[in-house]
Short mmCIF file of C-alpha atoms and ligand atoms in Angstrom, two decimals:
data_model
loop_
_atom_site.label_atom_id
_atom_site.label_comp_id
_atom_site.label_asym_id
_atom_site.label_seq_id
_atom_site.Cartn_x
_atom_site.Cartn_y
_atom_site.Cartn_z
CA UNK A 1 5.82 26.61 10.28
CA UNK A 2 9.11 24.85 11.04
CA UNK A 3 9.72 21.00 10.98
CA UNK A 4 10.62 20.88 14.37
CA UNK A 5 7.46 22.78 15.41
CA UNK A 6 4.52 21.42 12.92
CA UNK A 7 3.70 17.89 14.55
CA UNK A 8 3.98 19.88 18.20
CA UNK A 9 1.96 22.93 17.42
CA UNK A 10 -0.44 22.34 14.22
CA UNK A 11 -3.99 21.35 15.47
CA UNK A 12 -5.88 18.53 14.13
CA UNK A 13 -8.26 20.57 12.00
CA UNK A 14 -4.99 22.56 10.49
CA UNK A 15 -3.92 18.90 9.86
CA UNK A 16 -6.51 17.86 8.19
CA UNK A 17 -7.07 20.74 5.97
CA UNK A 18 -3.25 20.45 4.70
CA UNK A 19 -3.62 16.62 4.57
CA UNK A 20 -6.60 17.99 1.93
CA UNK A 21 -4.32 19.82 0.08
CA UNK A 22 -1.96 17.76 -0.29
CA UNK A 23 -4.42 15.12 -1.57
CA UNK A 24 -6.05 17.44 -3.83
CA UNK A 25 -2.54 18.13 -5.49
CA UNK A 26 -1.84 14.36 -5.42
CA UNK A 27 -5.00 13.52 -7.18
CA UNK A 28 -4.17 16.22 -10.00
CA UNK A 29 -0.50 14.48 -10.20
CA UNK A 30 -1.99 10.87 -10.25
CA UNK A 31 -5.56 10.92 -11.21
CA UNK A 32 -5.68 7.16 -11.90
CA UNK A 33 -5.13 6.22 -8.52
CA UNK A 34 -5.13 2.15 -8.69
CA UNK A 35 -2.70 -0.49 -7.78
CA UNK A 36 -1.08 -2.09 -11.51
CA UNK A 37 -1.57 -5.31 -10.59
CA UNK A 38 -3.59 -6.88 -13.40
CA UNK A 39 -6.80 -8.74 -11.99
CA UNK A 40 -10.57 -9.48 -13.20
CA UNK A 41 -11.57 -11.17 -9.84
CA UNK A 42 -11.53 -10.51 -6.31
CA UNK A 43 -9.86 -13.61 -5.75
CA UNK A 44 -7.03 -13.17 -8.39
CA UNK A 45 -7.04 -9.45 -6.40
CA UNK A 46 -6.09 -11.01 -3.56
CA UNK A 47 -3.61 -13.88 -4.93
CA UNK A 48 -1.83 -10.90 -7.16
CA UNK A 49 -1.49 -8.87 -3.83
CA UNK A 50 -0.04 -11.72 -1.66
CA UNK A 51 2.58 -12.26 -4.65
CA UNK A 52 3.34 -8.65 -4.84
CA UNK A 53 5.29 -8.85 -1.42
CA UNK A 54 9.16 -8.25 -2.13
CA UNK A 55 8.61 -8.08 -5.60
CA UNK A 56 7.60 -5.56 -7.86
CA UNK A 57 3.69 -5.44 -9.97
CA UNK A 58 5.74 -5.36 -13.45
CA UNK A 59 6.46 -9.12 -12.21
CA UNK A 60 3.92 -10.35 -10.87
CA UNK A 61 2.03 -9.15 -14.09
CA UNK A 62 4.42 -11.37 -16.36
CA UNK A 63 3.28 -14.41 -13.91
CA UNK A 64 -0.41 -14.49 -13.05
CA UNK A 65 -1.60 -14.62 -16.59
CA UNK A 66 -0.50 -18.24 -16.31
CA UNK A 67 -1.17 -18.51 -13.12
CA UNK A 68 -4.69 -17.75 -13.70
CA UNK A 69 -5.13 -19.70 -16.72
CA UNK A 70 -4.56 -22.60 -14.85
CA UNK A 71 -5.87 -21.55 -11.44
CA UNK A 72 -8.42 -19.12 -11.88
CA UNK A 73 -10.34 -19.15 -8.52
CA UNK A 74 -10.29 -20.16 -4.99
CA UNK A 75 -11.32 -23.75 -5.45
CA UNK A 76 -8.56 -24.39 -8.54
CA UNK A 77 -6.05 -23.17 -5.83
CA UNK A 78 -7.55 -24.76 -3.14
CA UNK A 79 -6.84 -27.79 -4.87
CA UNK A 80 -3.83 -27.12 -6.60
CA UNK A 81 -0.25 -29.16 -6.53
CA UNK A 82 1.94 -27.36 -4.62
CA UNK A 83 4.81 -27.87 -6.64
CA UNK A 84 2.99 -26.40 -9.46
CA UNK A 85 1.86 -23.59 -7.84
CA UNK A 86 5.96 -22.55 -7.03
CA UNK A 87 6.56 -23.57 -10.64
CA UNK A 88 4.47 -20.89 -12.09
CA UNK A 89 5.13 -18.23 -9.19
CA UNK A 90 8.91 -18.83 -8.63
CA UNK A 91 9.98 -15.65 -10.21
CA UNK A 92 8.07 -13.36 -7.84
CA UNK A 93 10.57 -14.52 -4.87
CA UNK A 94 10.00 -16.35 -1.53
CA UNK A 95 7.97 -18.89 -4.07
CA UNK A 96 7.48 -21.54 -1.39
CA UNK A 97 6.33 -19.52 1.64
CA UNK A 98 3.94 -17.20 -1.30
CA UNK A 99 2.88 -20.83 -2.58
CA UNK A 100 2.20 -22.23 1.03
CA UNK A 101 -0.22 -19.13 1.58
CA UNK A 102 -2.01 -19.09 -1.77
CA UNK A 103 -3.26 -22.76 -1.18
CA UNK A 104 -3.57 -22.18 2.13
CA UNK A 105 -5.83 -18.78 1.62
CA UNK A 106 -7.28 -20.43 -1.62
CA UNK A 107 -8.41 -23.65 1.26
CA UNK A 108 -9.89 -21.00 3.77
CA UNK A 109 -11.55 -19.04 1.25
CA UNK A 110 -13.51 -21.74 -0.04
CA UNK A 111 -14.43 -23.34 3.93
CA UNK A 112 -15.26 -20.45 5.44
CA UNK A 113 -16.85 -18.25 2.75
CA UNK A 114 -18.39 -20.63 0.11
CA UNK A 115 -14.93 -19.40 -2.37
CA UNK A 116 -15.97 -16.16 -2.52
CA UNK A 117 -13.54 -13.43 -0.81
CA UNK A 118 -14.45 -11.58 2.26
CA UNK A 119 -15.37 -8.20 2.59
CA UNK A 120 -14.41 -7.29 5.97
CA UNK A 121 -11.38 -6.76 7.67
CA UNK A 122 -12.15 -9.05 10.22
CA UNK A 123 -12.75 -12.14 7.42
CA UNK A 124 -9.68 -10.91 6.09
CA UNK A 125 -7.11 -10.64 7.93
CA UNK A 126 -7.79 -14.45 9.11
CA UNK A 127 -6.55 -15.80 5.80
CA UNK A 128 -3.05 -16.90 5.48
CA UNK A 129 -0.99 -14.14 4.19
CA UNK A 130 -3.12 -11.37 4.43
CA UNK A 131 -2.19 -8.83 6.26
CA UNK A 132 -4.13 -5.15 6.80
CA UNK A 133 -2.32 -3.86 3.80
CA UNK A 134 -3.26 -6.25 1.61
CA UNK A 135 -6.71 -6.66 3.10
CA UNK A 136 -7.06 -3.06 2.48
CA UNK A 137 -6.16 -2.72 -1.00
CA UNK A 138 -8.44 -5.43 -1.95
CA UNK A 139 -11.66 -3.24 0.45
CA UNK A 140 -10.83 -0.43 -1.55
CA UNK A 141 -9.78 -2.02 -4.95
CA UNK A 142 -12.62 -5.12 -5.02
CA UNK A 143 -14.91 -3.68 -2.86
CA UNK A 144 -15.16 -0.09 -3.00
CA UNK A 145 -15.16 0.07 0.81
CA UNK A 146 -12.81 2.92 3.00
CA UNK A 147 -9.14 1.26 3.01
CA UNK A 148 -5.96 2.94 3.58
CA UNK A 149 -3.14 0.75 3.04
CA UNK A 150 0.37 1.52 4.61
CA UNK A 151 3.27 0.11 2.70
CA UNK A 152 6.96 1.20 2.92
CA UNK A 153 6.30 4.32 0.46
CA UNK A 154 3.42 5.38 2.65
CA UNK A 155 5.29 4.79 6.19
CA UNK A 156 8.11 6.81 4.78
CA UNK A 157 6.11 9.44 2.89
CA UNK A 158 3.50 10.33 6.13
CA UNK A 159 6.27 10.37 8.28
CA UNK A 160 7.94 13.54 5.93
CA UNK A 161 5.20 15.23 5.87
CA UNK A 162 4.31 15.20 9.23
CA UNK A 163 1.24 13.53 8.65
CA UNK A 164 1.83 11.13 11.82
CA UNK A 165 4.62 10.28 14.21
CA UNK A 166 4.54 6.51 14.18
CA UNK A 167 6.00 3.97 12.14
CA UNK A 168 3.45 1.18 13.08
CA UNK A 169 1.50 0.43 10.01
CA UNK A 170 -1.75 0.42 11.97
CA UNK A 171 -0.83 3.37 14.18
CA UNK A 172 -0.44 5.11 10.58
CA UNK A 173 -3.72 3.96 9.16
CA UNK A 174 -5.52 5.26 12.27
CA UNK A 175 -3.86 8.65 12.17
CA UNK A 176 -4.55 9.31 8.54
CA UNK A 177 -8.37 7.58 9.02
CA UNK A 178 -8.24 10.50 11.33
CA UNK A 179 -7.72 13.22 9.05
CA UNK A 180 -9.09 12.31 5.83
CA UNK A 181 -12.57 11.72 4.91
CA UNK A 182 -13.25 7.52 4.08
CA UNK A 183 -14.31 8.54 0.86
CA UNK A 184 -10.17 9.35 0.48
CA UNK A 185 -8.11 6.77 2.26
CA UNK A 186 -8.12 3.82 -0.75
CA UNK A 187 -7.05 6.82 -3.36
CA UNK A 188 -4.64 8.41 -1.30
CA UNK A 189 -2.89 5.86 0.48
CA UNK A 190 -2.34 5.07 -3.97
CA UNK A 191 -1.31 8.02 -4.54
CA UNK A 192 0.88 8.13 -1.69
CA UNK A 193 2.48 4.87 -2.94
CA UNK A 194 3.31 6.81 -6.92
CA UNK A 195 5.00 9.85 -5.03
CA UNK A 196 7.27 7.85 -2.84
CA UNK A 197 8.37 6.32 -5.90
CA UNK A 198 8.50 8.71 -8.09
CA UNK A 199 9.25 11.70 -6.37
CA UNK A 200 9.90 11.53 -2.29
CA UNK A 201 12.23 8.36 -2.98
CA UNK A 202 13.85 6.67 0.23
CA UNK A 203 17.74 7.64 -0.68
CA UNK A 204 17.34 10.82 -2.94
CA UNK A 205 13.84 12.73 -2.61
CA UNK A 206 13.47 15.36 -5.19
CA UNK A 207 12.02 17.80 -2.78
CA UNK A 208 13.20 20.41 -5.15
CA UNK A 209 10.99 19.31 -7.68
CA UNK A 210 8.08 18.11 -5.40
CA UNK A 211 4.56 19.48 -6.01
CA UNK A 212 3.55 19.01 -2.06
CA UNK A 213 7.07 20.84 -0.83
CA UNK A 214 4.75 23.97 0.32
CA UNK A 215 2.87 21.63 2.94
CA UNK A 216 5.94 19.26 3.93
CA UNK A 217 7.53 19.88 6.20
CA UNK A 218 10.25 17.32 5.89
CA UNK A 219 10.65 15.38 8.87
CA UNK A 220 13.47 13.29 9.15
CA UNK A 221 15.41 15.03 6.48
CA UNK A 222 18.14 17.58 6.85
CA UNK A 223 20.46 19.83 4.62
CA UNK A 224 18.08 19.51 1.59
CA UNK A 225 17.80 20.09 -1.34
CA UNK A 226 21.62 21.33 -1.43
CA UNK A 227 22.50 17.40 0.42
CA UNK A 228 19.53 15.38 -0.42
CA UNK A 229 20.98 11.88 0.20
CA UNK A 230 21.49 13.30 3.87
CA UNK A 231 18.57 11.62 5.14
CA UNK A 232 17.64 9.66 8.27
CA UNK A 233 13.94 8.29 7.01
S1 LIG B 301 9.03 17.89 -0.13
FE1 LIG B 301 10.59 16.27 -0.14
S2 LIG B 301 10.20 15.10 1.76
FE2 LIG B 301 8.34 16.32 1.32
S3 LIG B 301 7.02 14.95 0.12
FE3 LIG B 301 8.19 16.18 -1.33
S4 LIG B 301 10.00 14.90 -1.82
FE4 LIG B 301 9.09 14.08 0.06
#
């Protein structure tokens, strides 16, 4: 099938199967399919997560440990000095607006659900700084519960292989919930994540050298592999 004709002519169930394959492939390159953000709570999930924006996990790993020494939980954070809070986080970027949403999360957390994180994506989404990505990796991550989060990687990656046609995050999630079995969205949307930075990279994708070329068809790109920083994604 040609890249120009896959997204017009494949059916759904010939979607899905090949959105199986690839995952089955993925899961064989990246079997430990987690975020490496280091956590041992959902709340310290959810504060690593909202720190993690515009900066990378290696990072935010080098700054929680103190963070959470001090601030372990909701109510510590809740009740934190603000210009403590940006002490400890100022490395991880935009320190003052991440600060502002910690305490402000940390405040909600503990008023609306006794200081114990929210499941659903309803409760989530409501807190300061959460958005569905986030709220998603901590359903899947905390909770064990169906979440496909869409970051940059994953927009960029789906789009390539023809797994959807929109660049909306939640027009994304709803086209791969459509194809994929809950059971697979937290793992794969992970997975996802490690090939766009390993492999399918924004400038230079080593489609040459990538396990899932069979089943991409490589939307967005053109005159690979022989030009592969001729890309439009
Ligand atoms: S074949 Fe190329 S465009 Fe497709 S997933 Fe692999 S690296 Fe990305």
């Amino acid at each position: 099938m040609t890249r120009s004709s896959i997204l017009r002519r494949e059916s759904h169930r010939a979607r899905a199967s090949r959105a199986a394959r690839i995952g089955r492939i993925l899961a064989r390159l990246y079997p430990d399919a987690r975020i490496s953000l280091d956590f041992s709570t959902p709340w310290q999930c959810l504060a690593a997560t909202i720190l993690s924006a515009q900066c990378t996990d290696e990072r935010v790993n080098k700054v929680t440990p103190a963070l959470f020494a001090e601030f372990p939980d909701a109510r510590a954070t809740a009740a934190a000095p603000r210009a403590r809070i940006e002490k400890l986080i100022a490395s991880t970027g935009f320190f003052r607006q991440k600060a502002n949403s910690l305490i402000s999360a940390a405040r909600q957390v503990v008023e609306r659900h006794g200081g114990e994180v929210p499941e659903s994506m309803d409760d989530l989404v409501a807190l300061t700084g959460v958005g569905r990505k986030t709220a998603n990796v901590i359903r899947g991550h905390v909770f064990q519960q169906p979440g496909f989060a869409v970051d940059t990687h994953v927009r960029r990656v789906t789009y390539r292989l023809g797994l959807t046609r929109n660049s909306d995050p939640v027009k994304i999630e709803r086209d791969l919930a459509a194809i994929l079995p809950p059971s697979e969205w937290s793992a794969f949307s992970m997975r996802l994540i490690l090939h766009g930075r390993r492999v399918c990279s924004a400038r230079n994708p080593a489609c040459e050298n990538c396990s899932i070329a069979p089943d991409c068809p490589k939307i967005g790109l053109k005159a690979l592999p022989s030009h592969p920083r001729s890309i439009h994604v």
